[in-house]
XYZ file of C-alpha atoms in Angstrom:
599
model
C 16.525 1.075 -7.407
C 14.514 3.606 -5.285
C 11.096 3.755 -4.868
C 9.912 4.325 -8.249
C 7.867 1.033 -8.974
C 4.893 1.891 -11.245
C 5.172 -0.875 -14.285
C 5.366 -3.861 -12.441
C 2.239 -3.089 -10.560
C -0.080 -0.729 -12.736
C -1.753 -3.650 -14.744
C -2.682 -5.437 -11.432
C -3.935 -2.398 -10.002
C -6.922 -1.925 -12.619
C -8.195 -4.915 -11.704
C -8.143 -4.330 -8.226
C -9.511 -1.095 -8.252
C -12.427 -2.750 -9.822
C -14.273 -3.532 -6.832
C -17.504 -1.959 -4.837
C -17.052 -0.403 -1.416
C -18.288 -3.279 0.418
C -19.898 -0.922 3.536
C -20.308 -2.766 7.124
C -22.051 0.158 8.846
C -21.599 0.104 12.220
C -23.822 2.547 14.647
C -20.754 5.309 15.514
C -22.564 6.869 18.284
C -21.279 10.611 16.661
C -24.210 12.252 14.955
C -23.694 13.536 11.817
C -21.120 10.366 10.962
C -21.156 6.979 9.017
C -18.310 4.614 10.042
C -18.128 1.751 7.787
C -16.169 -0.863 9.618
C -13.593 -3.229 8.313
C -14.140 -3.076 4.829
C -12.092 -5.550 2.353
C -10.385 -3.932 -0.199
C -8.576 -6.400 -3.001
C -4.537 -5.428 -3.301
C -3.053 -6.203 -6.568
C -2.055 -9.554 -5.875
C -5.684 -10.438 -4.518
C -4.695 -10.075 -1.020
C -7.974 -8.340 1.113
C -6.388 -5.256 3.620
C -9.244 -4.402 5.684
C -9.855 -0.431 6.285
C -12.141 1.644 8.666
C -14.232 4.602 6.984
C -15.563 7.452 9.170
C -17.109 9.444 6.475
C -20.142 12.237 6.987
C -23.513 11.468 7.432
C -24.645 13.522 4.254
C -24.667 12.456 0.784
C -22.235 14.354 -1.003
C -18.185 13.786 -2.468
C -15.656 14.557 0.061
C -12.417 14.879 -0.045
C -10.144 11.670 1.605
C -7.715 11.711 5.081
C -5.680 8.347 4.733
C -3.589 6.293 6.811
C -1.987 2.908 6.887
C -0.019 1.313 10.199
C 0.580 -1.146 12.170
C -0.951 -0.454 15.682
C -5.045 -1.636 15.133
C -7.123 0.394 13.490
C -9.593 -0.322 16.545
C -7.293 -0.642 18.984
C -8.205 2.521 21.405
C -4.916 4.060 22.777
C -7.048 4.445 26.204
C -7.145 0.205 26.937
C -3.952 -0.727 25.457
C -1.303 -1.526 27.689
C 1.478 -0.215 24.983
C -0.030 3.154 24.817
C -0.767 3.533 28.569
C 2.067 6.000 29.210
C 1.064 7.805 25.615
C -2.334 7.955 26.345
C -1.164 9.444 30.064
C 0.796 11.912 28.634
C -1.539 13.262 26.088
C -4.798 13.538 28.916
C -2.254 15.059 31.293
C -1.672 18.295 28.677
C -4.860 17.870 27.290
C -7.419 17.188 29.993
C -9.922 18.585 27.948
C -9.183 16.537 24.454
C -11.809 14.327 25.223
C -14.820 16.882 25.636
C -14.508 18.165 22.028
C -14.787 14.261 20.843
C -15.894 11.255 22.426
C -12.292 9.957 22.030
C -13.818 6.527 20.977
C -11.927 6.519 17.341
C -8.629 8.133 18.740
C -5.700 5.888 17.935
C -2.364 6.022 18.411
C -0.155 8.541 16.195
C -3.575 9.081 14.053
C -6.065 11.545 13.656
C -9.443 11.717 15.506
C -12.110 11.105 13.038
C -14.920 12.713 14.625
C -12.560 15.914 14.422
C -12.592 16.014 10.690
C -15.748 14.763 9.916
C -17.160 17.339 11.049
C -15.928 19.570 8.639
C -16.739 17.750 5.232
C -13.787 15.009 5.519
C -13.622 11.217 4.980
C -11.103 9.237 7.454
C -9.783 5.870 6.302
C -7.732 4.501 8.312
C -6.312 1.092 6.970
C -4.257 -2.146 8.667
C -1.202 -2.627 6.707
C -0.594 -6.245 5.533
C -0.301 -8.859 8.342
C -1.608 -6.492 10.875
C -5.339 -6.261 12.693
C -7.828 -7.586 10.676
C -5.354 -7.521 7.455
C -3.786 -10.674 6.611
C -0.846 -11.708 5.256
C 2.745 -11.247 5.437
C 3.890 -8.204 8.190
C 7.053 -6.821 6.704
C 7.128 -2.921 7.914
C 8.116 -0.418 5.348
C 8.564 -3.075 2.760
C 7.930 -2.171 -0.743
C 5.136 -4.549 -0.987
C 3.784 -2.703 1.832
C 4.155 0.712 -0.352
C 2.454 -0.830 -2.939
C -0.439 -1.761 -1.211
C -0.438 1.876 0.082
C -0.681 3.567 -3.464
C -3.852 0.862 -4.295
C -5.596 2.161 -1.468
C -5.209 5.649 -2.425
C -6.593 5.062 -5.819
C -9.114 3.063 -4.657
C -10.628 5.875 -2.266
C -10.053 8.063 -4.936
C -12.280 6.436 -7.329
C -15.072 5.843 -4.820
C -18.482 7.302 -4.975
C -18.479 9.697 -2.224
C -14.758 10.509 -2.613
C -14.116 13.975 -4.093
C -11.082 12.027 -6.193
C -8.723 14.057 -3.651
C -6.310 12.241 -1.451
C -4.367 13.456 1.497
C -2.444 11.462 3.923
C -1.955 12.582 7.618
C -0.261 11.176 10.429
C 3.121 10.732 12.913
C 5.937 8.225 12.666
C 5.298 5.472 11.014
C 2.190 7.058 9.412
C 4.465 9.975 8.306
C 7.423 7.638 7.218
C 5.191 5.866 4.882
C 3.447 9.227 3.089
C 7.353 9.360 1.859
C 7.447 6.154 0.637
C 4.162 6.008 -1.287
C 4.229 9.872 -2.755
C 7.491 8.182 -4.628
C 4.981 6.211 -6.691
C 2.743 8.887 -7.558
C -0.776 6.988 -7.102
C -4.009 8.880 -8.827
C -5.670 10.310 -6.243
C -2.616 11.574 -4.578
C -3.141 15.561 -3.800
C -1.249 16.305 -0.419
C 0.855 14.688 2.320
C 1.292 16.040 5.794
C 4.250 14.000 7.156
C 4.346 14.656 11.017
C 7.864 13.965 12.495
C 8.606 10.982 10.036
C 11.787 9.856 8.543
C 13.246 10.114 5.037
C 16.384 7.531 4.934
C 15.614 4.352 6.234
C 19.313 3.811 6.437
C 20.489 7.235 8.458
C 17.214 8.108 10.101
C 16.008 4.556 11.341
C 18.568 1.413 10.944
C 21.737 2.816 11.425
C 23.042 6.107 13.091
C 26.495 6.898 11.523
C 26.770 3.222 10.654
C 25.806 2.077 14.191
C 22.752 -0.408 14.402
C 19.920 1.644 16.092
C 18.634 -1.534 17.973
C 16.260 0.403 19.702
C 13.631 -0.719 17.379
C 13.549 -3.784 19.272
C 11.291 -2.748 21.835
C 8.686 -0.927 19.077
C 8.210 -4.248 17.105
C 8.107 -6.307 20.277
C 5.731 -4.286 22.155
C 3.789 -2.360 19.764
C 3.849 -3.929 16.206
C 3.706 -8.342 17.122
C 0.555 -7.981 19.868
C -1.555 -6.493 16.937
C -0.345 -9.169 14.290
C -2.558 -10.385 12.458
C -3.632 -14.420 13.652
C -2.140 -13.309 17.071
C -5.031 -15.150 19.156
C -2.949 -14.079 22.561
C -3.083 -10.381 21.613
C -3.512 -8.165 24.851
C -5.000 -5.681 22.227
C -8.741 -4.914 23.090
C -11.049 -4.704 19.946
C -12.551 -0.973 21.018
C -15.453 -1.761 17.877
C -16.719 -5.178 18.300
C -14.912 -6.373 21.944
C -12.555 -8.836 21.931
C -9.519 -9.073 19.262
C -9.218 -7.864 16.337
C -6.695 -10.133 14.595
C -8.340 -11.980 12.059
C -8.173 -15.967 12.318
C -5.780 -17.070 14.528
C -2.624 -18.593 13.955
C -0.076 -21.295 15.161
C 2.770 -20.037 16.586
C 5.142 -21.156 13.886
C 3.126 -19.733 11.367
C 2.924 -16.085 13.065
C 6.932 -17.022 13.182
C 6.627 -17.195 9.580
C 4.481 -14.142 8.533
C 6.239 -11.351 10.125
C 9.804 -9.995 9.122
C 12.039 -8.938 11.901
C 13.006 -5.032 11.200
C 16.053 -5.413 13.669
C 17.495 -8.826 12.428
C 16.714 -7.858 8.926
C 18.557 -4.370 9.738
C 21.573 -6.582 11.455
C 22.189 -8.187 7.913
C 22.319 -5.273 6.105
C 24.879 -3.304 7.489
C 25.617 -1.058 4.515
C 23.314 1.303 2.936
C 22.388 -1.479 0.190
C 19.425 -2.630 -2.131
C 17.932 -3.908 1.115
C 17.402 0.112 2.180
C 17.310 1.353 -1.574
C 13.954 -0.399 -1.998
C 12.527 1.472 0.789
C 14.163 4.976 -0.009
C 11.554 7.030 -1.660
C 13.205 8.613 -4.967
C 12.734 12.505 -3.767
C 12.856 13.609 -7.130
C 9.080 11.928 -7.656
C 7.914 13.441 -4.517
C 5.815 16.141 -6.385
C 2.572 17.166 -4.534
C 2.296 19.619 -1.849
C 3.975 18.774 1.444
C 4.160 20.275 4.749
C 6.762 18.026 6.940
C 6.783 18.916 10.225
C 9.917 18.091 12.454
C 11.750 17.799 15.645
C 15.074 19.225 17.014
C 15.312 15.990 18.516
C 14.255 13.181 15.421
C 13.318 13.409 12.514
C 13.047 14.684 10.126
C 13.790 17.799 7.760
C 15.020 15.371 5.044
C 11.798 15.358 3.256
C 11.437 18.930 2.825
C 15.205 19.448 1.628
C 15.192 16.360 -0.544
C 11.326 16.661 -2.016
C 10.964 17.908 -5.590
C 7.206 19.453 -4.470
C 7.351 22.724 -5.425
C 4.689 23.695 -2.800
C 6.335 22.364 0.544
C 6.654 24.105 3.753
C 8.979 23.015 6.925
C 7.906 23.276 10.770
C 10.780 22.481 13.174
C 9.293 21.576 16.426
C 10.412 21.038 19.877
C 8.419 18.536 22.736
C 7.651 15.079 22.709
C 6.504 12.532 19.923
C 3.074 12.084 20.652
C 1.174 14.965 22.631
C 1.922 18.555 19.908
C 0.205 16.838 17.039
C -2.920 16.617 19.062
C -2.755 20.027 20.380
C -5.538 22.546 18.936
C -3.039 24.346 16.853
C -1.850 21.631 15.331
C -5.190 20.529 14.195
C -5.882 24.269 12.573
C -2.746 23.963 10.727
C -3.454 20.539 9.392
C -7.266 21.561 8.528
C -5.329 24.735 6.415
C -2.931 22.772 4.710
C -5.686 20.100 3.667
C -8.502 22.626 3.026
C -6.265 24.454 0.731
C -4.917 21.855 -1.335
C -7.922 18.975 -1.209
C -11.022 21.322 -0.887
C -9.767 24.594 -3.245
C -10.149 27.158 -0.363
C -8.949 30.081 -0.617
C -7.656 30.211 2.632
C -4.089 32.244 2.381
C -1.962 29.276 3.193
C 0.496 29.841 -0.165
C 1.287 33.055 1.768
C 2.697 30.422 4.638
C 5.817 31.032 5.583
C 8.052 28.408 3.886
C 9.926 27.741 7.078
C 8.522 27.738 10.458
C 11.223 27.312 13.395
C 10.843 26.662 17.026
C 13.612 28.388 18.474
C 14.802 26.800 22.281
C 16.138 29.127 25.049
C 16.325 27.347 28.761
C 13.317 29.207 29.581
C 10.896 28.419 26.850
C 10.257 28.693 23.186
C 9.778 31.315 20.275
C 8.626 30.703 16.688
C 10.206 32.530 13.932
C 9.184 32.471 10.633
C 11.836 32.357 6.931
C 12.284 32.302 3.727
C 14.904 28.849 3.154
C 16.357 26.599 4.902
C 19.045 26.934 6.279
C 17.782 29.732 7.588
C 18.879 32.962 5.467
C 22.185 34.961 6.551
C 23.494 31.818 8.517
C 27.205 32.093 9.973
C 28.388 29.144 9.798
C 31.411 29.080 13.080
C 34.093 27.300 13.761
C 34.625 26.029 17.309
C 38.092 24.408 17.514
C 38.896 21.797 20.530
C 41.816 22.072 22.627
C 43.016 18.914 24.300
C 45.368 20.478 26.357
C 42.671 21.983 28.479
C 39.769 20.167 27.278
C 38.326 23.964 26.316
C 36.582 24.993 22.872
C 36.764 28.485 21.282
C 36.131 30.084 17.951
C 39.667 31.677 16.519
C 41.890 29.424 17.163
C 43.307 27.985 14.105
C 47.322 27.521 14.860
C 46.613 26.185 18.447
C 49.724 24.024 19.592
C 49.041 20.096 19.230
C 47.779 18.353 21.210
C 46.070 14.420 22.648
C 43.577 12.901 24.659
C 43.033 9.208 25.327
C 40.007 8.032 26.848
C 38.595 4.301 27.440
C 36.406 3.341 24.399
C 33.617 2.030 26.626
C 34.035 4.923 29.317
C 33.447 8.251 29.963
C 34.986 9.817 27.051
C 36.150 13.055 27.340
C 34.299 16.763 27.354
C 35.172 20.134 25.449
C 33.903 22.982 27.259
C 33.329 26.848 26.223
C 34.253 30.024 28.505
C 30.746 31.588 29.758
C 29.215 33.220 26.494
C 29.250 36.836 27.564
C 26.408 37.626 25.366
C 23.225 36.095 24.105
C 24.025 33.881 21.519
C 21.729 31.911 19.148
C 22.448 28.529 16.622
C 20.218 27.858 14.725
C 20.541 25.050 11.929
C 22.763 22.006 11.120
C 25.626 21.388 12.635
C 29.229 19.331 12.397
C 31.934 17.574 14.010
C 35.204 17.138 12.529
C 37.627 15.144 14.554
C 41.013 13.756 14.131
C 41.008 10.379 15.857
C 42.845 7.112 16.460
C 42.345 3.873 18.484
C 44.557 0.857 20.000
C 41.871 -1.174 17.718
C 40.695 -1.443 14.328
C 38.015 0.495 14.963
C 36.100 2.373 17.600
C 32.705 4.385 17.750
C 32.091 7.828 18.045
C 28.768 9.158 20.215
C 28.840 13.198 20.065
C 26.554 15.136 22.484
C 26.369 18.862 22.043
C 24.891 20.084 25.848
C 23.974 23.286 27.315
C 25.610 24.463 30.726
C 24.016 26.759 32.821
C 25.584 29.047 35.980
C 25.489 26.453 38.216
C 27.423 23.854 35.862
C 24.306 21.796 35.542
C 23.613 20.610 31.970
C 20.312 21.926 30.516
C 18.044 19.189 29.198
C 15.094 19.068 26.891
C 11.785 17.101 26.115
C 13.262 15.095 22.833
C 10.887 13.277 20.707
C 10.603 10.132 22.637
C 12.899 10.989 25.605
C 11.612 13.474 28.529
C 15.629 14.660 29.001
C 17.888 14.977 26.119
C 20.746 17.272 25.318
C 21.212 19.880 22.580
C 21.921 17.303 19.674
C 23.523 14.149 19.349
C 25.875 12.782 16.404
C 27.547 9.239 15.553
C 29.687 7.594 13.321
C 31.690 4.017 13.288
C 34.729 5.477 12.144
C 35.444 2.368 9.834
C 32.632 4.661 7.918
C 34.385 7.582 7.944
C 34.451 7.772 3.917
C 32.420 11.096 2.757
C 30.993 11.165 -0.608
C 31.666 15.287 -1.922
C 29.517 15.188 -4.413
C 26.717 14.621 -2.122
C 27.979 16.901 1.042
C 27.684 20.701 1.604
C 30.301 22.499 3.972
C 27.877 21.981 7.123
C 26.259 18.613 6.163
C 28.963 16.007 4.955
C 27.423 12.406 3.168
C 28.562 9.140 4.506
C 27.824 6.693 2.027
C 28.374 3.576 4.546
C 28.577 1.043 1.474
C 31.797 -0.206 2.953
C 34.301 -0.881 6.342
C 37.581 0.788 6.236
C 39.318 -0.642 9.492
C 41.856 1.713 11.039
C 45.577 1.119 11.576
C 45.947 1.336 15.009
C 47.886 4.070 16.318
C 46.856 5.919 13.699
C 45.417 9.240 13.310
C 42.172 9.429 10.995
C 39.815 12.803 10.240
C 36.482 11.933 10.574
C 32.907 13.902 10.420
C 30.353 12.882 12.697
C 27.182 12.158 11.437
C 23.923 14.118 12.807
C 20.730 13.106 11.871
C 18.593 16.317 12.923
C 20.064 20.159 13.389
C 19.528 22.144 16.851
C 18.049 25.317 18.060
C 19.263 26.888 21.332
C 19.702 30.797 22.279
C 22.486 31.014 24.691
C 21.893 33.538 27.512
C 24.810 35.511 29.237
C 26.797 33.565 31.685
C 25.838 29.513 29.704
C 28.646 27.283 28.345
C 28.400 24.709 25.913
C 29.871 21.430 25.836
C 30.891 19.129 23.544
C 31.055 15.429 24.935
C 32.770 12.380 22.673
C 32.572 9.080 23.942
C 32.509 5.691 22.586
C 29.058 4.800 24.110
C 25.469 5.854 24.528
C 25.025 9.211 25.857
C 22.597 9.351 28.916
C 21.756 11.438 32.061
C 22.650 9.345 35.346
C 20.428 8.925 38.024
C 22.557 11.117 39.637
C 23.405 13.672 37.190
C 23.005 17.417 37.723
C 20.655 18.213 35.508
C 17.840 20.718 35.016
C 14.873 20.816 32.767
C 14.579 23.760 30.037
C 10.883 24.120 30.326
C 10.417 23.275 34.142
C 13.729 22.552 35.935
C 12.347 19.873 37.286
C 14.823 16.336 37.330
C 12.792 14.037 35.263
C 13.979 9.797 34.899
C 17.377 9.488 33.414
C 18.801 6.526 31.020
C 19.942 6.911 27.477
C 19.005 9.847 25.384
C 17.206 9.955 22.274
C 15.788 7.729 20.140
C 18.717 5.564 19.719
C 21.117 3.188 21.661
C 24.004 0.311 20.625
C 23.592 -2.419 23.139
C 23.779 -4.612 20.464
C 26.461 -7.730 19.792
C 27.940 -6.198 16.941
C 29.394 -4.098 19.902
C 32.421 -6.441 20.817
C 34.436 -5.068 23.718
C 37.341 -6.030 22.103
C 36.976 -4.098 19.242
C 34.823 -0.947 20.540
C 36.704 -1.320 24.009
C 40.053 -0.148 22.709
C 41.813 3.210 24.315
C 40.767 5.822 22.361
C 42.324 9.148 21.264
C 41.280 12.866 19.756
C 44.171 15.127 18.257
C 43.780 18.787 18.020
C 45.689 21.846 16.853
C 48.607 21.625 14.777
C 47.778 19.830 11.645
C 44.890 18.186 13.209
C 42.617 21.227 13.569
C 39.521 19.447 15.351
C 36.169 21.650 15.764
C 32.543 22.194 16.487
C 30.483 23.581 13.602
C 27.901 26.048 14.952
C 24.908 27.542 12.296
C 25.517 31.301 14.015
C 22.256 33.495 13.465
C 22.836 37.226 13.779
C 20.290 39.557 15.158
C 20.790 43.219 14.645
């Protein structure tokens, strides 16, 4: 069952929309703005979630900017020690950000307050359950979570100086959950503005190709348990009132107790199952207008393809996670978006392109502007891999056979292009189809699709929450190899990953590797691309010959991306096996490039 919840919950949610704003009014220091400061508002199991309302200074109904996370509502991203290198990056390209607003309401992956205010907004900005000054159980994503979401929606809908028009903005987690709660269609609901959030909490968060994304670890350890709620020992500093922020504090067993492991949860529910059904939004309720805004690099165009909003627009951005959606152009897009759909103005945003893309060259960026997506008049070409030379070419369908072996935790091996002798863009999804085999019953697959320039260095770029990554990266666990049709296209094939098929080994298996995001790269004159496979992480060596699209500067290296496997579900005896890709003959394995012709 999908995110489609409204019975069980709709009788409950009368009575607790029944309830007063019960103001604390706080001095906010910003003329011109009221900030009401941790105000209760009743869930529908009687459960108080405590939210923050910046709202403006004269009487009136305005319309409503919402958000719901994790991190502490008055937790400034200046002081805390999980933000420091967030907070460094975003004064370092914005050394300015803090003269157009005193900065004091900035938190991480939200919206400044003071910013909208200003123009005839209300901010609420709301701990989920268990976190900050909300109590109870912290469970991220969780459909009680999503619940509590669509109460406060309604609830700030209904409210005396609320215009009855509800918008949700934010990034990450507060774009993952505007998916999740437009599923349930609250009243009050007019617009979401998802800012490089996922859609599948299965593919896009848990598990990439079927491969525990353990990653996640360090986000709930460092960023989500300091600001649990009861969390006396917090290093999270209480920007409002001083001190914590936490509520009343709790025994350690009891903090045990209230908070559900997303990693250990994920690690028992290693198929896409009712575990990850219950948090996938149902797109076909996803109705009101939506701009989603993504990243070459993660997350997320799902939202836009999947949505059944009939007004929704797609950005495809390049950079980091954090520093583009506080830039000064992001802000006027958000303010036309929302002053379009939650004010009436008429503003010229339904003339908005549908499809806004960020196109990469080594040397900098380009926007273009379409009608679809895919992007109209796509060629959709066939790179086939060569093992006998370790080359890849389009045109050659009746190469001779041929086979690689490589250690399953080594190297892997690399497919390399001749020098493209004239500019070439791809633009769009793209594929992987492989013909493997292993000395084990199974054996992982880690794709990364890189850019070689003149010198042979590979060309890196800023990725979402990794300052070097390559062009894309794909993954599968082969023993999830099965594709459902019915759900695929030609260029985007469905892994269902409801079951393990082990492999016979020795034996030859075709396989599609699974990527989450597309790419965007034009190629100049003289570039190669390669095509690495390898049975672990991709990453950039501290000694790897790298340069930097934007800069060509050598930044850190480690892992690329928002995703790595060091995990023990990893044995080296079974992911450690010798390893081996067929091509030619009968076992035609290729790249899939999205070709974009310019005349």
């Amino acid at each position: 069952m999908r995110l489609t919840r409204i019975a069980p919950w709709i009788a409950a949610l009368h009575i607790a929309l029944a309830q007063p704003c019960l103001a604390k009014q706080v001095d906010s220091g910003v003329p011109g703005m009221i900030f009401d400061h941790d105000v209760p508002v009743a869930m529908t199991d009687g459960e108080q979630l405590r939210v923050n309302i910046y709202r403006p200074e004269k009487s009136g109904r305005y319309p409503v900017l919402m958000l719901m996370g994790p991190y502490g509502k008055d937790t400034s991203m200046a002081d805390a020690p999980a933000y420091k290198t967030s907070w460094a990056k975003l004064m370092a390209k914005y050394p300015d950000l803090c003269k157009e607003s005193s900065c004091r309401y900035l938190r991480f992956e939200a919206p400044d307050p003071e910013r909208w205010v200003a123009d005839g907004y209300i901010v609420i900005h709301a701990d989920v359950r268990g976190a900050g000054a909300s109590p109870g159980v912290l469970d991220p994503f969780s459909p009680r979570e999503t619940e509590d979401y669509a109460t406060l929606i309604t609830w700030a809908a209904r409210q005396a100086w609320s215009s009855g028009r509800v918008g949700l903005l934010g990034t990450s987690f507060h774009a993952i959950n505007q998916y999740q709660v437009a599923a349930l269609q609250p009243e009050g609901l007019a617009a979401i503005l998802p800012w490089e959030g996922a859609f599948d909490p299965y593919r896009e968060i848990a598990y990439y190709g079927g491969i525990l994304n353990v990653a996640w670890e360090f986000w709930w350890t460092h960023q989500v348990v300091p600001n649990q709620n009861g969390n006396a020992q917090t290093p999270l500093f209480d920007s409002i009132n001083g001190g914590t922020d936490t509520g009343v504090p709790l025994a350690a067993d009891a903090l045990q107790q209230n908070r559900v492991d997303p990693v250990e949860a994920f690690a028992q529910h290693p198929f896409d199952d009712a575990y990850y059904r219950e948090r996938t939004p149902d797109a076909s309720r996803i109705e009101v207008p939506l701009l989603d805004v993504a990243n070459w690099t993660d997350w997320s165009t799902a939202g836009y393809r999947f949505a059944a909003s009939k007004d929704k627009w797609l950005r495809i951005q390049t950079g980091d996670h954090l520093t583009p959606f506080y830039s000064d152009e992001a802000l006027a897009l958000q303010k036309r978006f929302f002053d379009h759909f939650l004010k009436g103005l008429d503003n010229g945003w339904e003339k908005e392109p549908r499809v806004a893309v960020q196109v990469r060259r080594p040397n900098g960026t380009v926007w273009r502007s379409a009608a679809a997506w895919p992007l109209p008049g796509t060629h959709w070409q066939r790179y086939y891999l060569d093992a006998a030379n370790a080359s890849m070419a389009p045109g050659l369908e009746h190469l001779a056979a041929a086979r690689k072996s490589y250690a399953g935790l080594g190297d892997g091996l690399t497919f390399t292009t001749q020098p493209f002798s004239e500019e070439t863009e791809f633009t769009g999804p793209i594929g992987v189809r492989l013909w493997v085999g292993s000395s084990t019953a199974d054996m992982d697959i880690f794709a990364a699709l890189r850019l070689i320039d003149p010198q042979g260095r590979d060309v890196t770029f800023v990725g979402n929450s990794d300052p070097n990554v390559p062009l894309d990266l794909g993954y599968l666990r082969v023993s999830h190899r099965a594709v459902d049709r019915t759900r695929s296209t030609p260029y985007e094939l469905f892994h269902p990953h409801v079951a393990s098929e082990p492999m016979t080994p020795g034996q030859l298996y075709p396989v599609d590797v699974e990527f989450t995001e597309p790419t965007s790269i034009v190629i100049p004159r003289g570039y190669r691309l390669a095509l690495t496979i390898q049975g672990q992480d991709f990453g950039y060596g501290p000694n790897a010959n790298i340069v930097h699209a934007d800069d060509y500067a050598l930044p850190d290296a480690h892992h690329s991306g928002l995703f790595f496997a060091a995990h023990p579900n990893r044995s080296a005896t079974l992911y450690g096996g010798t390893n081996t890709v067929a091509t030619g003959g009968e076992h035609r394995s290729y790249l899939l490039l999205p070709r974009i012709a310019h005349r």
